[in-house]
Each structure stands twice: as C-alpha cells, then as structure tokens.
Amino acid sequence: MEPRVLKTLEFDKIRGIVATYCTSSTGQALTEKLEPVRDYEEVVRLLEETDEGLSILRVRGNVPMGGITDVRPHAKRAQLGGMLSAQELMEISNTIRASRIFRQFIEAIVDDKEIDIPHFVNKKDSIPILTGLEHEINAAIDENGHVLDSASSALRSIRQSLRIQEGRIRERLESYTRGRNAAKMLSDSIVTIRNDRYVIPVKAEYRSHYGGVVHDMSASGQTLFIEPDAVVQANNEIRKLKVQEREEIEKILLELSAHVQEVAHELFILVNVLADIDVVLAKAKFGTAHKCTKPDVNNEGTIRLAKARHPLISIEDAVANTIEFGKEFTTVVITGPNTGGKTVTLKTVGLCTLMAQAGLPIPALDGSEVAVFDSVYADIGDEQSIEQSLSTFSSHMVNIVDILKRYDDRSLILLDELGSGTDPQEGAALAISILDEIHGSGARVMATTHYPELKAYGYNRPGVRNASVEFDVDTLSPTYRLLIGVPGRSNAFEISKRLGLQDRIIDRAKSFTGTDRGEVDSMIASLETSRIQSEKEAEETHRLLLETEHLKAELEEKLAAFEEMKERLTEQAKEKAKKIVQNAKHESEAVISDLRAMRLNVGANIKEHELIEARKRLEEAAPAEAKKKAVQAKAALRPLEAGDEVKVLSYGQKGTLIEKASDNEWIVQIGILKMKLEQSGLEYVKPEKEKKMAATSFVTGRNTAVKLELDLRGERYEDAIVRTEKYLDDAILANYHQVSIIHGKGTGALRQGIQQYLKKHPRVKKYRFGEAGEGGHGVTVVELK
C-alpha cells in the first residue's frame, strides 16, 4: 500500500494508537512499521492471532509481558567479542525470564483447556529456551546490575579484605573527629571520600596540624579535605584492592559475555518472537478498548460492515452505519450536502479494509465481512499544492490519473467529490466518464459527489447503487446516516422555507429548475418516505424475530433438559427394579430351599413357627415399595384409638396402643416394653370375638389364640403356676418352638418359683433369662421339645 494512501485514510494514526498498548520498545518499533498485507492466507492468519489474543484477554484479563528489553544490540556486541556491562547482562536475564514466564502462562491455559489458541502455542514453541544463561547471570549479578560477591571466590576474598581495610581507616579517621581539638580544627565531625580516598574536612588555618595530602577544598576555600599521613598507606592499599576488584569483575563479565556470544542467534529469535507477540496483544487490547470485532474475510471483493464506526471518532459521538457492496453491485455513488458525513463514510470503508488486512479488529458488529484487496487507492480532501501552483481540480485530477494508470479488478478505489473544482456541467460529465471506466474494469468503487446529474447514475447502469447521507429538515442538520439505494436530494427549498423565505419566491425558484428536476426530487422524497417506513417495519420484524429465536432457544433448552432427566430417571428406575427383582428372587429361592430341607427332616415334622418364619422371609423379599403401599393400605382400614391391639409390622409383634405421641406417632406397649412408633408401621388387630378361627393361628377347640408370651406380673404364686401349666400345654399343641414368660423382677420370688416349675416340666428343653432387647431378668425364655 502507498504511504500517501495510508496517511490519507489515517492508518498511521491507528498505528500510533496501537503502539501505545505495547509493553516493550521492540513491540512499539514493530508496530510503527505495521502495514496491510495482500496475501489472503496471511490476512486470515493475522486476524486469527488477534482473535486468540482477544480470547486470552477475555479469559485471563492480562498477559505477563513485563521485563522485555531489546537485547539484540547486546547480543551483537557479544558476537563481536565485546564485554557486556552488568546492567546489559541483567537486561538479557530479565528478557529470558519474561519469555519463560510467558511460556508457562500459555502452557497453563492449554492445560486448563479453557480456550483453543494454536497460533499462540506455535509462538510459544518457537521461543528458544535459555534458562541456563538466565541462571548463570542471576548467580553473578543482582537485579540492580551489581556484581555479587558470590560471582567468584576471588571477588569474595578481595571484597572481604576491602571491607576490613576500609573499616580500619574509618576507625582511625573517626578518632580524629572525636579528639579534643576536633570541634576547633574540623569544619565537621565526619569522614568523607574525595578522589576515592578517605579524608576529613579541616579548617584551612589548621592544615599543618594534620599534615598529609589535600584532595579538595570547599567553594569558599575555608575547608580543606585532607588525607592525614597516618592513613595514606591504608588508602593506597584500598586503591590496590579496588583495582583487583575491577579486574576480577571484568573477568566475570567477559566470561558471561562469552556465554551470551554462544547463544546470540537464539537471543535474536527470542526478541523477535516476543516483539511479535507484544504486537498481537497490542492489537487485541486496541480491539477491546475500542469495542472492535474480528471480521470475516473473503477474496471476492465483498464488503459488508454492520454498524461500522470511524475508529478515530469517539464511540459516543460516532454514528454507526451499515455499508454493503461488492457482490450485487460494485460501485456506490454517495450524494448529499456538504458536512453530511460522506467523507467519513469513505474513510470508514477504507480504514476498516486496511485495518483488517493488517490483522486488526474493526469497529463494527460481529458478522462483518471485508475483502482482501491487492491495492487501495484514495483521493480524499483538498490536496491542492501551492508549491506546484495546482488548483483544487488539477490536484484531484493528478491523483485520479495516477490511479487510472495502476488500478486493476482487485483494487478498492475511494473518490471524494469527484469532478469538483471546475464547471459543474463539465465536471459532472467527467465524473460519469471516470466512473464508467473504473466500474467497467470490475474494481470496487465508492465515490461522493454533489452533482445532481449523478443522482440518476445508479438507475441507468447495472452493478451501481446510489446512496446518500440523511439530512433532518426539522433540525436543519445532518444525521450522518448512510442510506444505500436512495440518492440525495437538495434541501435548499425546504431549508429556505423553514428559515422564513416567502412562498412566492420559493415557488418562482422551483419554476426555474424545470420539470425533470421536480420529478426527480418528488421521486427521491417518495423513496425516502418508503425507506423510513420500511426501516421501521424491518426493525419491528427484527425485534420480533429475536424474541422468537430467544423463546425457541429457551424452550429447546428446557425440552432437552426434560428429555435428559426423563431418560436418566427411567434408567435409574429400571436399574432399581432390576435389583429389587433379583434380591426377591434370591430370597425366595433360599426360602424354598430351606422348606425342602425341612420337609426332608425326620417325619417331615415341620413346626408352625418354622412355617411362620419362612412366610415372613417371603414377605420381606417383596419389593420395598409394594410392602410400603400394603402397610399404608392396611393402616388406613380403621382409625386407631388408645387401647387398640395392633401388630407392629417392623418387629412382627403385637402390642397395645397407650396414647398418641404426635400426629403420626403412638406410644405402644409390647410386652414389658413401651416404644414410640410411627402410625404407618402399625396394623389394627380385631378383638378376639370378631376373628374367625384359623388352623394355623389358633389351637383347635379353644376360643383364645395362643400368644408367644405369657404375662404373669401381679399374679399370686399358686395362680401363676396354674396359668403357666395351662399356657405350656397350649403352646405345645400349637407346635411353638419357643415362648416367653413375663414375671417381672420384683423380689424374685415369682421368678424363682416359675423357673423351679420349668426345671421339672417334661416338655421343657431348656430356659434362660431374656436378652437386653427381650426384657432382661424380668423375662424367662423357654425352649420347648
């Protein structure tokens, strides 16, 4: 691109703004040379790099790029065998450190898989790893550029001797400052240094008292800085040590410079890569600050800028315009009044094109598209040259002639006020001829003019569109909005009328313009009215479309979530049901196996309690949900009341309701135990007189059911023995294997009597006290034969 065009379109100003976002002098220098490129693939790569930079800034906020210095001159001098200073070596170390931190930063982003940044990964991989040199320099030089004592054992020894010698001199000289005559003979009680030697400030009249060498005097001549004879030799020793120190430091610096020489080429690469990264990040920071976006690019000459702004106009003041051409039409002719924004529109198109081809984001909305041109030409503004004695027309024509010699079908040409500065009729004719010439070649053209003859240009030629900048007659000011498809019209009559010019004068003026002119103005006015109505309808349609799309996306998201939840719950239910069925199957098989084993026992004598236990195991093998529903159904047969006899389903035992503890809980007496249980786990048991006799639950010929326990608490001994004897007979007839006799603890007399009776009973196999959960010593558990 020509430097004159870059300056005309103010690309150099954009370049200067981007440079301010660089963190290194190398990046700034590289930005100042930034120019648009012509290769399509290169433009795509540059924009992708900048977009990755925008993504990194969005995710991480900032990129560590501090401490970078242009150390290429240092590396070059080291290549030539020169000795680098400690400060230069530290700059090399800091630059290597900055590259190491950047590598770690990019690796962390890649490891976290936050964003995809292949171009930055490639740049990171191309940075030479010089950590060894960094450590060598840091081991010898501190961050202030001072050579450390630890740089070599010789330097440490020299500096140690130097400190000892300086301490001795100071101590000797301070003895002078503390002497009896110090206040009278010395100007100040301090030890100072002149010409690298320790001295004391002596009043001029007492010079001979101290002797020695005078190294300096005050401006007034009243104070002499004297090195007393007593410390001359010690100062000489210090000077000797400092010479040795300087020689040792030079030796260390030469050794480090030789190491820099070995990797000088890698340092050149490192600086160049870091400068390139700095420029890419500066582009991204510029885009973030100016609300720019990455445009799509094409190689077909199509431009579509959505709500584009001129980047050098503040966001608050800039008017955004949608500009589109290059596909259905390749030439746009903008007409309208001066100061209406025609020139700004031209510069916006040209500047956005140049920015995109330089890898910069553009000030437009997402989805904007720019073409990659081989060349961009611009003739904008009054470029009259006083030195060349050229008129405005001549100056413009020199530029246009130059453009016509060099343009081709892959050029973007921007012409401002085409044909101006000469006779209007000739100028308009010349403008039409030039536009025909350029348009016929296939180049993309955008031109502005104020000639009315060009208003009909777009209607007579295919591939050409008229456009105009809007003017608000009510406020008598331009709105700076671009209207593609509508030519500009003169607003002189409307403005004059609003300013108070009489109607008869305006009507007479209209009669002078001719019928054709009036018809054209009427046509333009009609087009503007239609355009305004269409824009309102389009905005409303767009709003409704956005709302519909948002609602659709929201419903699709909810439907997807519902389907996902439904599928997940279905799978969970299937898996749960499968496990329940498998458990029930395994338990039932175990019960059947146990029953078969019992049947094969001697005489097939299966006791009732064994069948009850087997049936209970089968019931427990049923799915939990089914058991729960069965329990709830049974519990709901009749409202429970205090005094009712109930079955505690969780224990398989019967009990009596004492009182209601809460809405869903009861206090239940089970034998000697009182427990608080949920109502859903209790089943009402009908009184004995309402039950039907069943062979498996009652003793034949008796009117009472045989319980698994006998409660003798409060009974007399004789009555208790009678009831026990009767109870054991009933239990044996019912084939009970084990029963419980509740006698309570009390004095122990009833317990001892019962157990004495059990000990002699022929059908009692053995007996024992109850366990902790069975009633303890208040219950005797009897096992029957």
Coordinates of C-alpha atoms in Angstrom, one line a residue, residues 584-600 606 610-611 613-615 617-619 621:
A584 CA -36.6 -61.1 45.8
K585 CA -35.7 -64.0 43.5
H586 CA -32.6 -64.9 45.5
E587 CA -34.5 -64.7 48.8
S588 CA -37.4 -66.8 47.5
E589 CA -35.0 -69.4 46.2
A590 CA -33.4 -69.5 49.6
V591 CA -36.8 -69.9 51.4
I592 CA -37.8 -72.7 49.0
S593 CA -34.5 -74.4 49.6
D594 CA -35.0 -74.2 53.4
L595 CA -38.6 -75.6 53.1
R596 CA -37.3 -78.5 51.1
A597 CA -34.7 -79.2 53.7
M598 CA -37.3 -79.1 56.5
R599 CA -39.6 -81.5 54.6
L600 CA -36.7 -84.0 54.4
I606 CA -42.4 -79.0 60.3
E610 CA -40.9 -72.5 61.2
L611 CA -43.6 -72.0 58.5
E613 CA -40.7 -67.6 59.8
A614 CA -40.5 -68.8 56.2
R615 CA -43.6 -66.9 55.2
R617 CA -39.0 -64.1 54.9
L618 CA -41.0 -64.4 51.7
E619 CA -43.0 -61.2 52.6
A621 CA -38.4 -60.4 49.9

